[in-house]
Amino acid sequence: MSNWNKRTKAVHSGTRRSQYNEVSEAIFMTQGFVYDTAEDAEARFLKAGDDEFIYARYGNPTVAMFEERIATMEGGEDAFATASGMAAVNGALTSMLKAGDHVVSSRALFGSCLYILEEILTRYGVEVTFVDGTNIEEWAAAIRSETKAVFFETVSNPTLEVIDTKSVAELAHAVGATVIVDNVFATPVFTTAFEDGADVVVYSATKHIDGQGRALGGVIIGTREFIRGTVEPYMKHTGGSMSPFHAWMMLKGLETIDLRVRAQAQSALAIAEALKGHDALTSVAYPGLADHPQNALMPDGGTVLALDLGDQTSAFKFLNALSIAVISNNLGDAKSIATHPATTTHQRLSEDQRGALGIGPGLVRFSVGLEDEDDLIADIQNALNVAKS
Ligand SMILES: *Cc1c(COP(=O)(O)O)cnc(C)c1O
C-alpha cells in the first residue's frame, strides 16, 4: 500500500468496510459507540485502540477514513480532520504554543489566518514577528532561539507568491522550530511540502479537496506524535472536529482531485498565456508562467490566477461583465470564481496593509474551474474588453 502511487491512494487508502462489505465508503452518522460491557467502556476510555471509537468529537470511522487517506497521499504519518480550514490553522498553532513562545510568520496571509496570528495568539502571550515571506534574509533575521514555530502559506492568497519552503525550513530547524504550512494553493496534487521540510501541513478541505463548493472542512497532517499527542487532545476537547457527513464528501472529493486539479491547472496556464499583454491588464500573475518570479518553486502553477486591471472601476466592470465565472469568494471549485480581494476577503485591512501585501484596487483573483478552457478564455477576454471601454 505504501508503494502505491498517489492516484491509487486517493481512491483506496484508509477504506474501512463494515460487515456488509460495501464498495463506496459508508457514512457512520453516529455520535457515539456502544460498549458490550461496563468493563469494555472503562478499557476504551483508558486506551482506545486504532479502530476503536468513543465519541464523534474524538473520532469516527468515516472521519478516520478521510484522515488516513489524506495523510497517506500527502506523505505524512497521521492526520486530524477539522470542521473548517480555519479550525485546522488554529488547531495546528494553538495546540502547540503557550505564553512566552515566539512565532515567525509570513505577512501575506489569508485574512482569517492573519487574525489568528495577529489578534488571538498575541492575546495569549505569544509573540509574533511578521516577515516578507519571499525574503529569506528577513526570515533569517527574525528566527531566534525562542522561536517555537514558523507559519506561512506556501503560495500566498491572493498575490500568488511562492515561498521557498526548503530555505525557511532549514533556518527554522536550526533552532528546533516547527514548520507549519497552509498548503491550500499548492493542493494535495502538486504539494511538495513534506519533501521541502515542512513538519505540519494544513489544508482547508473546503477548497480543492471538496472541489465542488459544498461543504467546509479542514485537516492537519503531521507525525503520529504531533497529531495524536499534541493536536488531538486540543481538538477533541475544544470541539472543532469534522462531521462524518463532511468527511464522506471529502473522501469522495479525494477520489477525483487529481483529475480535477490537473485539468484546472492546464486551463489556468492556457488562460494566463492567452491574457498576457492584454491592454486592459497591468499584470497577470500565475506561478506556472515562466516569467513568474518563483516559477521554479511551483512549475505546476496551481488553479488560481491574479489579474490586475489597475483600478477598482475597471475591476468591477470586469467582474460584472463575466458570464461564466461567478463573483464569489471560494476557490478550487468546479465553477470558475472571480473575487475582488480589496473589497471582500481583505476588506478588513487598511489600505496601507493591503498595499504592503500587493493587493491593489485593480486586483482580481480568478479561480479556474472545470468549464471548457476556450469558453473561459472567451468570457474573460470579452469582460476585459468591456472593462476597457
Ligand atoms: C480558505 C482558506 C482558509 C480557510 O479555510 P475555511 O475552510 O474557509 O475555514 C485558510 N487558508 C487559505 C489559504 C484559504 O484559502
Tab-separated table of C-alpha atoms and ligand atoms in Angstrom:
chain	number	residue	atom	x	y	z
A	1	MET	CA	0.000	0.000	0.000
A	2	SER	CA	2.750	2.444	0.863
A	3	ASN	CA	4.285	1.864	-2.581
A	4	TRP	CA	1.062	2.825	-4.353
A	5	ASN	CA	1.200	5.998	-6.399
A	6	LYS	CA	-0.816	8.979	-5.217
A	7	ARG	CA	-3.778	8.433	-7.548
A	8	THR	CA	-4.247	4.908	-6.232
A	9	LYS	CA	-4.016	6.133	-2.642
A	10	ALA	CA	-6.605	8.821	-3.451
A	11	VAL	CA	-9.118	6.112	-4.348
A	12	HIS	CA	-8.316	3.341	-1.849
A	13	SER	CA	-6.237	4.427	1.161
A	14	GLY	CA	-7.944	4.399	4.517
A	15	THR	CA	-11.003	2.419	3.388
A	16	ARG	CA	-12.714	0.561	6.233
A	17	ARG	CA	-15.534	-1.794	5.301
A	18	SER	CA	-18.434	-2.721	7.548
A	19	GLN	CA	-19.880	-6.252	7.822
A	20	TYR	CA	-21.740	-5.587	4.519
A	21	ASN	CA	-18.527	-5.122	2.518
A	22	GLU	CA	-19.860	-2.057	0.727
A	23	VAL	CA	-17.809	-0.697	-2.203
A	24	SER	CA	-18.352	3.005	-1.594
A	25	GLU	CA	-17.312	4.248	1.844
A	26	ALA	CA	-20.108	4.182	4.435
A	27	ILE	CA	-21.212	7.279	6.314
A	28	PHE	CA	-21.178	6.429	10.010
A	29	MET	CA	-23.612	9.124	11.066
A	30	THR	CA	-23.299	8.491	14.774
A	31	GLN	CA	-22.049	10.494	17.708
A	32	GLY	CA	-21.415	7.535	19.962
A	33	PHE	CA	-20.473	3.851	20.044
A	34	VAL	CA	-21.886	1.045	22.183
A	35	TYR	CA	-19.673	-0.938	24.567
A	36	ASP	CA	-20.588	-4.587	25.234
A	37	THR	CA	-19.864	-4.261	28.934
A	38	ALA	CA	-19.037	-1.609	31.505
A	39	GLU	CA	-15.555	-3.113	31.630
A	40	ASP	CA	-15.196	-2.560	27.868
A	41	ALA	CA	-16.233	1.093	28.261
A	42	GLU	CA	-13.692	1.552	31.038
A	43	ALA	CA	-10.956	-0.088	28.962
A	44	ARG	CA	-11.702	2.026	25.903
A	45	PHE	CA	-11.616	5.280	27.876
A	46	LEU	CA	-8.315	4.169	29.382
A	47	LYS	CA	-6.809	3.493	25.973
A	48	ALA	CA	-8.709	3.318	22.676
A	49	GLY	CA	-7.157	1.063	20.037
A	50	ASP	CA	-6.554	2.211	16.475
A	51	ASP	CA	-10.013	1.383	15.199
A	52	GLU	CA	-11.936	1.880	18.421
A	53	PHE	CA	-14.106	4.954	18.798
A	54	ILE	CA	-15.652	6.749	21.767
A	55	TYR	CA	-17.400	9.896	20.595
A	56	ALA	CA	-17.503	11.710	17.246
A	57	ARG	CA	-15.699	14.766	18.611
A	58	TYR	CA	-12.730	12.415	19.282
A	59	GLY	CA	-13.008	10.358	16.113
A	60	ASN	CA	-15.416	8.452	13.853
A	61	PRO	CA	-14.892	5.669	11.287
A	62	THR	CA	-15.807	7.833	8.259
A	63	VAL	CA	-13.622	10.671	9.527
A	64	ALA	CA	-10.792	8.182	10.183
A	65	MET	CA	-11.007	7.003	6.550
A	66	PHE	CA	-10.579	10.576	5.339
A	67	GLU	CA	-7.721	11.229	7.775
A	68	GLU	CA	-5.838	8.119	6.719
A	69	ARG	CA	-6.420	8.761	3.014
A	70	ILE	CA	-5.180	12.373	3.016
A	71	ALA	CA	-2.241	11.596	5.355
A	72	THR	CA	-1.144	8.752	3.074
A	73	MET	CA	-1.457	10.905	-0.055
A	74	GLU	CA	0.472	13.785	1.485
A	75	GLY	CA	3.221	11.514	2.827
A	76	GLY	CA	2.513	12.251	6.496
A	77	GLU	CA	2.143	9.692	9.278
A	78	ASP	CA	-1.251	10.801	10.558
A	79	ALA	CA	-3.921	13.493	10.261
A	80	PHE	CA	-6.715	15.118	12.250
A	81	ALA	CA	-9.773	16.321	10.315
A	82	THR	CA	-11.398	19.576	11.379
A	83	ALA	CA	-14.682	21.418	10.882
A	84	SER	CA	-13.108	24.039	8.595
A	85	GLY	CA	-9.765	25.181	7.260
A	86	MET	CA	-9.585	27.811	9.977
A	87	ALA	CA	-10.176	25.197	12.709
A	88	ALA	CA	-7.148	23.408	11.229
A	89	VAL	CA	-4.916	26.509	11.151
A	90	ASN	CA	-5.968	27.451	14.679
A	91	GLY	CA	-5.615	23.867	15.947
A	92	ALA	CA	-2.137	23.370	14.496
A	93	LEU	CA	-0.837	26.594	16.046
A	94	THR	CA	-2.732	26.841	19.330
A	95	SER	CA	-2.293	23.185	20.303
A	96	MET	CA	1.496	23.534	20.331
A	97	LEU	CA	2.030	27.122	21.576
A	98	LYS	CA	1.989	28.669	25.039
A	99	ALA	CA	2.572	32.114	26.556
A	100	GLY	CA	6.152	33.265	26.057
A	101	ASP	CA	6.674	31.379	22.792
A	102	HIS	CA	7.782	33.191	19.650
A	103	VAL	CA	6.383	32.626	16.160
A	104	VAL	CA	7.634	33.961	12.840
A	105	SER	CA	5.055	34.248	10.098
A	106	SER	CA	4.847	35.455	6.559
A	107	ARG	CA	2.799	38.668	6.332
A	108	ALA	CA	0.964	37.694	3.142
A	109	LEU	CA	-1.810	35.577	4.636
A	110	PHE	CA	-5.480	34.796	4.160
A	111	GLY	CA	-7.416	37.321	6.325
A	112	SER	CA	-8.522	34.821	8.988
A	113	CYS	CA	-5.012	33.326	9.287
A	114	LEU	CA	-3.696	36.841	9.881
A	115	TYR	CA	-6.377	37.360	12.546
A	116	ILE	CA	-5.272	34.233	14.459
A	117	LEU	CA	-1.614	35.257	14.409
A	118	GLU	CA	-2.060	38.986	14.930
A	119	GLU	CA	-5.047	39.125	17.292
A	120	ILE	CA	-5.578	35.785	19.026
A	121	LEU	CA	-2.137	34.306	19.684
A	122	THR	CA	-0.767	37.649	20.880
A	123	ARG	CA	-3.713	37.989	23.307
A	124	TYR	CA	-2.485	34.795	24.997
A	125	GLY	CA	1.103	35.977	25.296
A	126	VAL	CA	2.633	34.517	22.137
A	127	GLU	CA	4.957	36.934	20.377
A	128	VAL	CA	4.601	37.016	16.581
A	129	THR	CA	7.068	38.558	14.126
A	130	PHE	CA	5.854	39.120	10.562
A	131	VAL	CA	8.241	38.989	7.611
A	132	ASP	CA	8.073	39.308	3.845
A	133	GLY	CA	7.819	35.572	3.122
A	134	THR	CA	9.725	35.758	-0.156
A	135	ASN	CA	12.711	37.471	1.504
A	136	ILE	CA	14.926	34.805	3.090
A	137	GLU	CA	17.091	37.434	4.860
A	138	GLU	CA	14.012	38.640	6.750
A	139	TRP	CA	13.296	35.069	7.906
A	140	ALA	CA	16.952	34.670	8.965
A	141	ALA	CA	16.839	37.907	10.952
A	142	ALA	CA	13.521	37.098	12.666
A	143	ILE	CA	14.056	33.430	13.638
A	144	ARG	CA	15.788	33.159	17.038
A	145	SER	CA	16.406	30.574	19.732
A	146	GLU	CA	12.977	31.085	21.382
A	147	THR	CA	11.184	30.643	18.054
A	148	LYS	CA	8.816	27.725	18.539
A	149	ALA	CA	7.083	27.735	15.134
A	150	VAL	CA	7.154	29.346	11.721
A	151	PHE	CA	3.973	29.705	9.710
A	152	PHE	CA	3.289	30.600	6.085
A	153	GLU	CA	1.064	29.905	3.118
A	154	THR	CA	3.288	28.019	0.662
A	155	VAL	CA	1.601	30.063	-2.081
A	156	SER	CA	0.126	33.318	-0.823
A	157	ASN	CA	-3.518	34.293	-1.186
A	158	PRO	CA	-4.288	36.284	-3.353
A	159	THR	CA	-0.972	37.520	-4.780
A	160	LEU	CA	0.419	34.045	-5.574
A	161	GLU	CA	3.928	34.491	-4.234
A	162	VAL	CA	5.560	31.104	-3.717
A	163	ILE	CA	7.663	30.700	-0.588
A	164	ASP	CA	10.955	28.827	-0.605
A	165	THR	CA	9.933	26.195	1.967
A	166	LYS	CA	13.339	24.430	1.898
A	167	SER	CA	15.290	27.547	2.866
A	168	VAL	CA	12.817	28.644	5.553
A	169	ALA	CA	12.692	25.103	6.996
A	170	GLU	CA	16.490	24.967	7.226
A	171	LEU	CA	16.546	28.197	9.256
A	172	ALA	CA	13.657	27.050	11.463
A	173	HIS	CA	15.076	23.589	12.115
A	174	ALA	CA	18.426	25.082	13.126
A	175	VAL	CA	16.694	26.476	16.247
A	176	GLY	CA	14.340	23.500	16.687
A	177	ALA	CA	11.222	25.364	15.484
A	178	THR	CA	8.256	23.534	13.932
A	179	VAL	CA	7.425	24.454	10.317
A	180	ILE	CA	3.644	24.714	9.861
A	181	VAL	CA	2.399	25.474	6.347
A	182	ASP	CA	-1.019	26.336	4.946
A	183	ASN	CA	-0.838	24.444	1.670
A	184	VAL	CA	-4.216	25.294	0.097
A	185	PHE	CA	-2.952	26.837	-3.140
A	186	ALA	CA	-0.348	24.105	-3.718
A	187	THR	CA	-3.175	21.500	-3.388
A	188	PRO	CA	-2.660	17.825	-2.373
A	189	VAL	CA	-1.930	17.146	-6.068
A	190	PHE	CA	1.060	19.472	-6.564
A	191	THR	CA	2.303	19.536	-2.963
A	192	THR	CA	5.983	19.101	-2.135
A	193	ALA	CA	5.617	20.434	1.417
A	194	PHE	CA	6.966	17.472	3.415
A	195	GLU	CA	9.806	16.842	0.930
A	196	ASP	CA	10.721	20.516	1.269
A	197	GLY	CA	10.971	20.276	5.051
A	198	ALA	CA	7.533	21.225	6.404
A	199	ASP	CA	6.700	19.446	9.679
A	200	VAL	CA	2.962	20.110	9.655
A	201	VAL	CA	0.739	20.598	6.591
A	202	VAL	CA	-2.670	22.223	6.882
A	203	TYR	CA	-5.448	22.280	4.261
A	204	SER	CA	-8.774	23.951	4.002
A	205	ALA	CA	-10.633	20.941	2.552
A	206	THR	CA	-13.361	23.407	1.566
A	207	LYS	CA	-11.263	24.254	-1.481
A	208	HIS	CA	-9.872	21.620	-3.870
A	209	ILE	CA	-10.500	18.572	-1.649
A	210	ASP	CA	-14.271	19.043	-1.764
A	211	GLY	CA	-13.776	20.794	-5.073
A	212	GLN	CA	-17.461	21.307	-5.714
A	213	GLY	CA	-18.297	24.121	-3.318
A	214	ARG	CA	-20.489	22.089	-0.984
A	215	ALA	CA	-19.019	21.906	2.489
A	216	LEU	CA	-16.477	23.303	4.928
A	217	GLY	CA	-13.663	21.146	6.195
A	218	GLY	CA	-10.008	21.140	7.101
A	219	VAL	CA	-7.181	18.826	8.035
A	220	ILE	CA	-3.879	18.906	9.939
A	221	ILE	CA	-1.232	16.407	8.766
A	222	GLY	CA	1.999	15.587	10.600
A	223	THR	CA	3.872	12.964	12.590
A	224	ARG	CA	1.832	10.499	14.651
A	225	GLU	CA	3.323	12.036	17.783
A	226	PHE	CA	2.289	15.580	16.814
A	227	ILE	CA	-1.214	14.606	15.631
A	228	ARG	CA	-2.150	12.202	18.425
A	229	GLY	CA	-0.012	13.739	21.198
A	230	THR	CA	-0.496	17.468	20.581
A	231	VAL	CA	-3.327	18.165	18.119
A	232	GLU	CA	-5.883	15.505	19.091
A	233	PRO	CA	-6.113	16.396	22.825
A	234	TYR	CA	-6.613	20.068	21.874
A	235	MET	CA	-9.160	19.420	19.112
A	236	LYS	CA	-11.198	16.756	20.875
A	237	HIS	CA	-11.685	18.961	23.926
A	238	THR	CA	-12.278	22.253	22.089
A	239	GLY	CA	-14.778	20.893	19.563
A	240	GLY	CA	-13.529	21.710	16.077
A	241	SER	CA	-13.836	18.158	14.712
A	242	MET	CA	-15.126	17.285	11.234
A	243	SER	CA	-18.622	15.855	10.807
A	244	PRO	CA	-18.854	12.290	9.411
A	245	PHE	CA	-21.027	13.534	6.542
A	246	HIS	CA	-18.442	16.131	5.536
A	247	ALA	CA	-15.671	13.534	5.860
A	248	TRP	CA	-17.556	11.351	3.402
A	249	MET	CA	-17.829	14.259	0.928
A	250	MET	CA	-14.111	14.946	1.309
A	251	LEU	CA	-13.281	11.244	0.788
A	252	LYS	CA	-15.272	11.322	-2.458
A	253	GLY	CA	-13.538	14.583	-3.383
A	254	LEU	CA	-10.125	12.966	-2.990
A	255	GLU	CA	-11.079	10.217	-5.456
A	256	THR	CA	-11.266	12.782	-8.279
A	257	ILE	CA	-8.913	15.501	-7.042
A	258	ASP	CA	-6.025	14.571	-9.318
A	259	LEU	CA	-8.142	14.743	-12.478
A	260	ARG	CA	-9.867	17.953	-11.422
A	261	VAL	CA	-6.831	19.901	-10.262
A	262	ARG	CA	-4.697	18.923	-13.258
A	263	ALA	CA	-7.473	19.958	-15.660
A	264	GLN	CA	-7.954	23.241	-13.794
A	265	ALA	CA	-4.206	23.955	-13.803
A	266	GLN	CA	-3.999	23.201	-17.520
A	267	SER	CA	-6.812	25.693	-18.209
A	268	ALA	CA	-5.215	28.237	-15.847
A	269	LEU	CA	-1.974	28.111	-17.819
A	270	ALA	CA	-3.827	28.452	-21.138
A	271	ILE	CA	-5.763	31.443	-19.773
A	272	ALA	CA	-2.606	33.090	-18.385
A	273	GLU	CA	-0.870	32.684	-21.744
A	274	ALA	CA	-3.882	33.980	-23.691
A	275	LEU	CA	-4.181	37.069	-21.472
A	276	LYS	CA	-0.519	38.084	-21.346
A	277	GLY	CA	-0.125	41.507	-22.884
A	278	HIS	CA	-3.885	42.261	-22.983
A	279	ASP	CA	-4.115	46.054	-22.825
A	280	ALA	CA	-6.826	46.026	-20.105
A	281	LEU	CA	-4.372	44.299	-17.733
A	282	THR	CA	-1.404	45.812	-15.918
A	283	SER	CA	-0.265	42.309	-14.901
A	284	VAL	CA	-1.114	38.608	-14.978
A	285	ALA	CA	0.407	36.567	-12.141
A	286	TYR	CA	0.401	32.773	-12.407
A	287	PRO	CA	3.168	30.633	-10.863
A	288	GLY	CA	3.108	28.319	-13.904
A	289	LEU	CA	4.263	31.092	-16.260
A	290	ALA	CA	7.987	31.062	-16.967
A	291	ASP	CA	8.188	34.779	-16.123
A	292	HIS	CA	6.697	34.341	-12.613
A	293	PRO	CA	9.476	35.183	-10.113
A	294	GLN	CA	9.077	31.824	-8.298
A	295	ASN	CA	8.199	29.648	-11.304
A	296	ALA	CA	11.000	27.233	-10.403
A	297	LEU	CA	9.413	26.615	-6.974
A	298	MET	CA	5.986	25.782	-8.428
A	299	PRO	CA	6.210	24.827	-12.080
A	300	ASP	CA	2.760	23.165	-11.916
A	301	GLY	CA	1.223	26.586	-11.359
A	302	GLY	CA	-1.956	25.654	-9.489
A	303	THR	CA	-5.528	26.637	-10.255
A	304	VAL	CA	-5.638	30.363	-9.430
A	305	LEU	CA	-4.588	33.483	-11.371
A	306	ALA	CA	-4.136	37.051	-10.124
A	307	LEU	CA	-5.197	39.613	-12.732
A	308	ASP	CA	-4.558	43.325	-12.206
A	309	LEU	CA	-6.790	45.779	-14.026
A	310	GLY	CA	-5.146	48.850	-12.499
A	311	ASP	CA	-8.104	50.404	-10.670
A	312	GLN	CA	-11.313	49.407	-8.894
A	313	THR	CA	-13.684	50.789	-11.538
A	314	SER	CA	-12.118	48.587	-14.214
A	315	ALA	CA	-12.010	45.589	-11.861
A	316	PHE	CA	-15.720	45.963	-11.035
A	317	LYS	CA	-16.660	46.437	-14.723
A	318	PHE	CA	-14.709	43.255	-15.498
A	319	LEU	CA	-16.389	41.236	-12.725
A	320	ASN	CA	-19.858	42.443	-13.696
A	321	ALA	CA	-19.262	41.551	-17.352
A	322	LEU	CA	-18.265	37.905	-16.748
A	323	SER	CA	-20.965	35.499	-17.856
A	324	ILE	CA	-19.487	32.086	-16.965
A	325	ALA	CA	-17.317	32.784	-13.938
A	326	VAL	CA	-19.322	33.790	-10.884
A	327	ILE	CA	-18.495	36.561	-8.408
A	328	SER	CA	-17.863	34.833	-5.091
A	329	ASN	CA	-15.052	34.148	-2.650
A	330	ASN	CA	-14.400	30.407	-2.584
A	331	LEU	CA	-11.696	28.831	-4.757
A	332	GLY	CA	-10.775	25.407	-6.067
A	333	ASP	CA	-14.414	24.877	-7.099
A	334	ALA	CA	-15.624	23.176	-10.301
A	335	LYS	CA	-17.172	26.567	-11.103
A	336	SER	CA	-14.796	29.389	-12.021
A	337	ILE	CA	-14.933	32.096	-9.365
A	338	ALA	CA	-13.734	35.691	-9.553
A	339	THR	CA	-13.034	37.684	-6.388
A	340	HIS	CA	-12.107	41.326	-5.723
A	341	PRO	CA	-9.917	40.863	-2.604
A	342	ALA	CA	-9.580	44.567	-1.694
A	343	THR	CA	-13.333	44.951	-1.104
A	344	THR	CA	-14.158	41.430	0.130
A	345	THR	CA	-11.684	38.887	1.575
A	346	HIS	CA	-9.151	41.582	2.527
A	347	GLN	CA	-11.586	44.439	3.216
A	348	ARG	CA	-10.742	44.374	6.950
A	349	LEU	CA	-7.146	45.505	6.268
A	350	SER	CA	-6.156	49.147	5.928
A	351	GLU	CA	-5.188	50.437	2.509
A	352	ASP	CA	-1.551	50.573	3.695
A	353	GLN	CA	-1.668	46.949	4.852
A	354	ARG	CA	-3.190	45.916	1.533
A	355	GLY	CA	-0.547	47.925	-0.308
A	356	ALA	CA	2.204	46.124	1.640
A	357	LEU	CA	0.714	42.804	0.518
A	358	GLY	CA	0.429	43.849	-3.120
A	359	ILE	CA	-3.395	43.841	-3.012
A	360	GLY	CA	-4.215	46.851	-5.159
A	361	PRO	CA	-7.684	48.190	-6.034
A	362	GLY	CA	-7.495	46.623	-9.510
A	363	LEU	CA	-6.570	43.091	-8.383
A	364	VAL	CA	-8.920	40.215	-9.246
A	365	ARG	CA	-8.322	36.671	-8.023
A	366	PHE	CA	-9.551	34.191	-10.589
A	367	SER	CA	-10.062	30.568	-9.518
A	368	VAL	CA	-10.222	28.425	-12.639
A	369	GLY	CA	-12.978	25.803	-12.665
A	370	LEU	CA	-13.744	22.802	-14.818
A	371	GLU	CA	-15.544	24.587	-17.645
A	372	ASP	CA	-14.234	24.368	-21.210
A	373	GLU	CA	-10.967	26.289	-21.467
A	374	ASP	CA	-11.893	28.069	-24.734
A	375	ASP	CA	-15.212	29.218	-23.248
A	376	LEU	CA	-13.394	30.629	-20.220
A	377	ILE	CA	-10.831	32.472	-22.350
A	378	ALA	CA	-13.614	33.995	-24.487
A	379	ASP	CA	-15.583	35.001	-21.368
A	380	ILE	CA	-12.561	36.662	-19.749
A	381	GLN	CA	-11.444	38.421	-22.934
A	382	ASN	CA	-14.942	39.748	-23.502
A	383	ALA	CA	-15.147	41.053	-19.924
A	384	LEU	CA	-11.685	42.667	-20.254
A	385	ASN	CA	-12.847	44.460	-23.402
A	386	VAL	CA	-15.916	45.723	-21.534
A	387	ALA	CA	-13.703	46.876	-18.636
A	388	LYS	CA	-11.505	48.846	-21.022
A	389	SER	CA	-14.397	50.514	-22.878
B	1	LIG	C1	-9.998	29.259	2.522
B	1	LIG	C2	-8.678	29.302	3.167
B	1	LIG	C3	-8.547	29.082	4.539
B	1	LIG	C4	-9.738	28.861	5.438
B	1	LIG	O1	-10.471	27.744	5.144
B	1	LIG	P1	-12.016	27.553	5.560
B	1	LIG	O2	-12.304	26.165	5.157
B	1	LIG	O3	-12.791	28.592	4.829
B	1	LIG	O4	-12.103	27.768	7.046
B	1	LIG	C5	-7.277	29.117	5.086
B	1	LIG	N1	-6.191	29.353	4.313
B	1	LIG	C6	-6.278	29.570	2.985
B	1	LIG	C7	-5.047	29.816	2.199
B	1	LIG	C8	-7.515	29.556	2.360
B	1	LIG	O5	-7.611	29.782	1.045
